[in-house]
Short mmCIF file of C-alpha atoms in Angstrom, two decimals:
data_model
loop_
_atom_site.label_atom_id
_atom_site.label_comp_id
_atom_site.label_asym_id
_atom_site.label_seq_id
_atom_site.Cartn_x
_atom_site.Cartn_y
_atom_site.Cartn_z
CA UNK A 452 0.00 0.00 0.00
CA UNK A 453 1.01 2.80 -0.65
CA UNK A 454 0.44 6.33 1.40
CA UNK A 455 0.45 10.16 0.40
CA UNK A 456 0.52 12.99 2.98
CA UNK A 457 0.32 16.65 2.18
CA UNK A 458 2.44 18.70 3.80
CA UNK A 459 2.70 22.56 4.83
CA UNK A 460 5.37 24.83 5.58
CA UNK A 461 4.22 27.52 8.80
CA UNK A 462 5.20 29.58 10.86
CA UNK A 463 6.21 28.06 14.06
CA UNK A 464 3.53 27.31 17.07
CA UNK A 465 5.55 29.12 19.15
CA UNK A 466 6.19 32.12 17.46
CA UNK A 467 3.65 35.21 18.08
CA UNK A 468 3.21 36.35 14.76
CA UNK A 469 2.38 40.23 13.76
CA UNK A 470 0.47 41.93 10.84
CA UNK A 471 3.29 44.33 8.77
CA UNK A 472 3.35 47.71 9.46
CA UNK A 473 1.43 48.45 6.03
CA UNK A 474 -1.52 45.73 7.11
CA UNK A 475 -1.18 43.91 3.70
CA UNK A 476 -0.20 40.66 5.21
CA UNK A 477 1.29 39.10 8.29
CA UNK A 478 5.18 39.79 9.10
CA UNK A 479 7.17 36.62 8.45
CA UNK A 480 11.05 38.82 8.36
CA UNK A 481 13.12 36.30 10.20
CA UNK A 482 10.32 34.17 11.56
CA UNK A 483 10.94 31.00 12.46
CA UNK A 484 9.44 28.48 10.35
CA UNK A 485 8.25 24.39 11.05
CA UNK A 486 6.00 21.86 9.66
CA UNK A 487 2.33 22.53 10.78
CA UNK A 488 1.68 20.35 13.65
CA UNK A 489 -1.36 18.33 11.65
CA UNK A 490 0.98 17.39 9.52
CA UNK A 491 3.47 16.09 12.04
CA UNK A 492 0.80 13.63 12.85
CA UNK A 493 -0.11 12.80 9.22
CA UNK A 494 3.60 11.74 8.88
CA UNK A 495 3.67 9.73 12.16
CA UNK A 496 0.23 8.17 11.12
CA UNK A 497 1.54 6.97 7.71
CA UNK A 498 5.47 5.98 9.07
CA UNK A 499 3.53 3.66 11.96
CA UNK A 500 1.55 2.18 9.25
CA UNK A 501 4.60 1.14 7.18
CA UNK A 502 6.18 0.00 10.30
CA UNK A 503 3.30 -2.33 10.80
CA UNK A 504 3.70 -4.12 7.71
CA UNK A 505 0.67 -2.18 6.04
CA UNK A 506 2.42 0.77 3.87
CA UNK A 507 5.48 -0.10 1.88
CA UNK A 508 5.98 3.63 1.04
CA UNK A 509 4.97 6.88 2.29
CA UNK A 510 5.51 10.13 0.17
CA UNK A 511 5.78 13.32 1.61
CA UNK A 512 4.08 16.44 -1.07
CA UNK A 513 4.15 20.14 -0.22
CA UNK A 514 2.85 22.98 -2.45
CA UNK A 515 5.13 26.45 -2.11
CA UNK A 516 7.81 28.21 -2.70
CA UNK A 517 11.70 26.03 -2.60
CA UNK A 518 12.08 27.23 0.95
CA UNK A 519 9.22 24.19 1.80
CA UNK A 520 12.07 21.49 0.52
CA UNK A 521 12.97 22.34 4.56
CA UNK A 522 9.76 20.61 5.68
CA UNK A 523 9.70 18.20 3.58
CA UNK A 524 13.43 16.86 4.30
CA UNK A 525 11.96 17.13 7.94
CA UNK A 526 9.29 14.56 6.83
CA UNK A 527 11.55 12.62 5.47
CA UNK A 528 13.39 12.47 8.71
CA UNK A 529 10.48 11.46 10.14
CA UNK A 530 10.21 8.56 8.07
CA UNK A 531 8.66 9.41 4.39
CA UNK A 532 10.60 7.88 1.88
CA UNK A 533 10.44 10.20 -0.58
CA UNK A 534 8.87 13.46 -1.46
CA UNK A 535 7.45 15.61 -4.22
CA UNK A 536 7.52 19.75 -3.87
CA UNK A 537 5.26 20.93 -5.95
CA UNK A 538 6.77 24.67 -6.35
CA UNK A 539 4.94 27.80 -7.19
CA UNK A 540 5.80 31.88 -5.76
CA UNK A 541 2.05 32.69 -5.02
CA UNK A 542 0.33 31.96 -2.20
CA UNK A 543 -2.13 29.00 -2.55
CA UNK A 544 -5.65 29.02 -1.14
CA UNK A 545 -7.37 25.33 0.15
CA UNK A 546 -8.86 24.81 -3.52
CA UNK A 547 -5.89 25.60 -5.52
CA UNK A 548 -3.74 23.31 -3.17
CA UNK A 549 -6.60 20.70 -3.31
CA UNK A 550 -6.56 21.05 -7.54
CA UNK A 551 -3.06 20.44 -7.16
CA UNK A 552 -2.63 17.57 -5.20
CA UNK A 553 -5.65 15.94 -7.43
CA UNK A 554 -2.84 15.96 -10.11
CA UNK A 555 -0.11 14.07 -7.76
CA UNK A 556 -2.72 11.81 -6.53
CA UNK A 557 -3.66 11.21 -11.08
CA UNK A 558 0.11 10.70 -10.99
CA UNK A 559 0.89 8.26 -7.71
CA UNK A 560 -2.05 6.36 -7.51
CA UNK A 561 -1.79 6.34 -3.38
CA UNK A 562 -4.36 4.20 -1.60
CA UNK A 563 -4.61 6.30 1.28
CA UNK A 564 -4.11 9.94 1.68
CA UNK A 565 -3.86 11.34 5.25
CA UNK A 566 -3.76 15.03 6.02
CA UNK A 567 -3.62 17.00 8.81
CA UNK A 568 -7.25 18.30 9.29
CA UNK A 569 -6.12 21.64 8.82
CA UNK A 570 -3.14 24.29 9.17
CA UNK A 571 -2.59 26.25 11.82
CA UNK A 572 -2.05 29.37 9.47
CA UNK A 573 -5.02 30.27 8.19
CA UNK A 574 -6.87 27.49 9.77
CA UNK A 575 -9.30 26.52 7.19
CA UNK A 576 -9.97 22.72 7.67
CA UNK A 577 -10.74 22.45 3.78
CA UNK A 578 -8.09 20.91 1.84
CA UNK A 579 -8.80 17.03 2.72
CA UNK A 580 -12.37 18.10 1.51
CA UNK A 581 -11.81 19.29 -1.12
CA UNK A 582 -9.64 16.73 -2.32
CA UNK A 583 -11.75 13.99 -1.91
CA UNK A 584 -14.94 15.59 -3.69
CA UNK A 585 -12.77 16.43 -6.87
CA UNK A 586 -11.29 12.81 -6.29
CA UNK A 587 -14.46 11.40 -5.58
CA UNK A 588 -13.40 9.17 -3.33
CA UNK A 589 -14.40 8.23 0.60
CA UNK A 590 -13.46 10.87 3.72
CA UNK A 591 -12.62 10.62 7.03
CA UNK A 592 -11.96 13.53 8.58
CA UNK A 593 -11.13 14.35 12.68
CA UNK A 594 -9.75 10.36 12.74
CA UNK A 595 -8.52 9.99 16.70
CA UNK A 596 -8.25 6.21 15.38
CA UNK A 597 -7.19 4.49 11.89
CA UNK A 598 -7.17 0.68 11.75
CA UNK A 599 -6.49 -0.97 7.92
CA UNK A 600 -8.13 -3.65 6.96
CA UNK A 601 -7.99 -5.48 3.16
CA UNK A 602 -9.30 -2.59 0.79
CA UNK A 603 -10.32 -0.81 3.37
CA UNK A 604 -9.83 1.98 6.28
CA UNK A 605 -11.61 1.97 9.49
CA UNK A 606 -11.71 5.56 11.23
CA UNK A 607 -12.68 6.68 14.05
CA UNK A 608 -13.72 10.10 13.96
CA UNK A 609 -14.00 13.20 16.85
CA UNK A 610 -17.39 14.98 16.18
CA UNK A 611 -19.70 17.15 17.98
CA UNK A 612 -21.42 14.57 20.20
CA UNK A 613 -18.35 12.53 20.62
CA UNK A 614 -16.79 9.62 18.69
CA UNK A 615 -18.30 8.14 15.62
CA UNK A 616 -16.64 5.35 13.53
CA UNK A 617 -16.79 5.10 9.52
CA UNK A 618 -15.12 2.17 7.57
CA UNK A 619 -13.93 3.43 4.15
CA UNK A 620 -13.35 1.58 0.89
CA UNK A 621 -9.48 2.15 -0.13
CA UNK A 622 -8.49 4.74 -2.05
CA UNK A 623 -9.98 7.16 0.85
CA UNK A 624 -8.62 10.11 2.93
CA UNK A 625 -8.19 10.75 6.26
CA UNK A 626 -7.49 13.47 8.58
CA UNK A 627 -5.89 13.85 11.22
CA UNK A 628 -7.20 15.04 14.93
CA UNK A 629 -4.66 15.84 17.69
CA UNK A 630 -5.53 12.58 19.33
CA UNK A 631 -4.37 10.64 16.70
CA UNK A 632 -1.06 10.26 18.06
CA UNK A 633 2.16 11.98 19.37
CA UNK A 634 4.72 12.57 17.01
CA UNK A 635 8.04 11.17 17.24
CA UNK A 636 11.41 13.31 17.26
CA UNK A 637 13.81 13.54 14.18
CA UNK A 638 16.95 11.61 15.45
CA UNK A 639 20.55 13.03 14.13
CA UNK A 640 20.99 9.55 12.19
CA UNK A 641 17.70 10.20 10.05
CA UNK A 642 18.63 13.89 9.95
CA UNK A 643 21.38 12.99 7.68
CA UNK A 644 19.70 9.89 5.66
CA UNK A 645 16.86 12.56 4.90
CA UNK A 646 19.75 14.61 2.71
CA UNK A 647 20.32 11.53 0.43
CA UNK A 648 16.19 11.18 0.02
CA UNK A 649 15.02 11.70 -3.29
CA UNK A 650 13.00 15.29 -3.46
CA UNK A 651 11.50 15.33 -7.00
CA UNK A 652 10.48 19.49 -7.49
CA UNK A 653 7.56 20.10 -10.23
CA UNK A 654 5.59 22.87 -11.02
CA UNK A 655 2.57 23.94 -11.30
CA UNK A 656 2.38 24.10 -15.26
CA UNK A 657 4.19 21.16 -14.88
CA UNK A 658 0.59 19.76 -13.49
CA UNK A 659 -1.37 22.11 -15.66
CA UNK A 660 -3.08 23.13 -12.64
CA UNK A 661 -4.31 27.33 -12.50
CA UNK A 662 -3.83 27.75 -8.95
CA UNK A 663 -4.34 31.82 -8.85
CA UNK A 664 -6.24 33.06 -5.87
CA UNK A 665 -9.57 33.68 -6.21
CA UNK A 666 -9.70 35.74 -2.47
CA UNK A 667 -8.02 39.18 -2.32
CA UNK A 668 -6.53 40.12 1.69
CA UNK A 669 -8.07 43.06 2.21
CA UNK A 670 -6.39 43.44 5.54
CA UNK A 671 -4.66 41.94 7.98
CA UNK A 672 -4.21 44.20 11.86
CA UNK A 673 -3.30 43.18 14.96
CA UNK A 674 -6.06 42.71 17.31
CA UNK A 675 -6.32 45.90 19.74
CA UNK A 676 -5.01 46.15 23.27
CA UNK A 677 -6.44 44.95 26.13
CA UNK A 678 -6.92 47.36 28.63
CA UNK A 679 -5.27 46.34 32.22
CA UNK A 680 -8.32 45.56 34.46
CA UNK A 681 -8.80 46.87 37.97
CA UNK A 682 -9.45 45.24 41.56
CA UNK A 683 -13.34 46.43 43.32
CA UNK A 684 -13.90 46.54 46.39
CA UNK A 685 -17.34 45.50 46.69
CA UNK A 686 -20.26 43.65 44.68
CA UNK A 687 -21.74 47.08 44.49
CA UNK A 688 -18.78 48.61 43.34
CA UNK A 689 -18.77 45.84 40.68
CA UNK A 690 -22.45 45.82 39.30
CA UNK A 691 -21.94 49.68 39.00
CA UNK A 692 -18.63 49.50 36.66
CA UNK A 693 -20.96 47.15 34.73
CA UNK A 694 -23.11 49.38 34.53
CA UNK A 695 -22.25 52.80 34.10
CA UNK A 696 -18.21 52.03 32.32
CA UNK A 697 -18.84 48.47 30.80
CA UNK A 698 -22.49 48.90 30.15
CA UNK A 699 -22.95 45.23 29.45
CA UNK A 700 -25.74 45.43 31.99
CA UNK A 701 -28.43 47.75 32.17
#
């Protein structure tokens, strides 16, 4: 079998990031940048799989500019075996990546594609999707648990009211919840094997995907101050800031 998983370069979890001084985007100068987190799991979903007998390859595929070879020589120290940047200098919404990886998917014939459910960027939770309407294929998204079976997937997803479990005819896609699993670390050893990992770079045209944006950032501030708040003395004291400086009641 074998296994695809997306991947996305961000900026890192820990970093607090800030819109530019002009407000026309958000101020990546010298930020430090990682593998989304979602994806981490994705990649630790697929290498347990192979190390279970069920994959015999997982490929690592990121959409952006040649600074994403980074996270994806991070995936393969992770365990991918190989990966595939698809490269391109504009910045690609949910459907353009999704149109993209439609192409790889045309081109690698993977029999399960896991995702992380979303990116903790822009946060849209629409790529997976996306991907399997234009693939037309079965979804499991939120999976806390993946079990493979012959031609199929059994997922077990987080939803609203708590677990629910869907069993999906291979080729399917899954994403990936933060109870999936806990990512392992990149040891030194695979550091350096990861360098001699094949990294195949395409294009865009290459696919003969149009991935132009079709939303224009009108904006992007930073959210205003909070104001320090202040100690009362009494519930009276209270009810009145409430109501005559907050008036939230009346």
């Amino acid at each position: 079998m074998k296994v695809l998983v997306p991947v996305k370069r961000v900026v890192d979890y820990n970093v607090k990031v800030k819109a530019k001084s002009d407000e026309t985007g958000v101020d990546l100068a010298n930020a430090k940048m990682s593998l989304n987190p979602f994806c981490e799991i994705a990649i630790e979903e697929a290498v347990r799989l192979k190390e279970a007998g069920k994959a015999e390859e997982v490929i690592a595929v990121s959409v952006g500019t040649s600074a994403s070879q980074e996270q994806l020589r991070t995936s393969l120290a992770l365990g991918a075996d190989r990966a595939i940047l698809v490269e391109t200098e504009i910045e690609v919404e949910p459907l353009g990546v999704a149109k993209i990886l439609k192409e790889v998917v045309n081109k690698e014939n993977p029999d399960l594609i896991i995702l992380g459910k979303q990116a903790i960027d822009d946060d849209s939770n629409q790529t997976g999707q996306m991907l399997a309407s234009l693939l037309g294929i079965a979804q499991g998204t939120f999976a806390s648990e993946v079990n493979i079976s012959e031609g199929s997937v059994e997922v077990t997803r987080e939803i609203d009211g708590g677990l629910q479990t869907v069993k999906l005819n291979l080729p399917a896609i899954v994403t990936t919840d933060l109870r999936l699993n806990e990512p392992r670390y990149a040891s030194l050893p695979n550091i350096m094997k990861a360098k001699k990992k094949p990294l195949e770079t395409i294009t865009t045209d290459d696919l003969g995907v149009d991935a132009s944006p079709r939303l224009t950032t009108v904006k992007v501030a930073n959210p205003p101050e909070r104001e320090a708040g202040v100690k009362v003395e009494s519930v009276d004291e209270l009810v009145d800031k409430l109501k005559n400086e907050a008036k939230v009641i009346s």
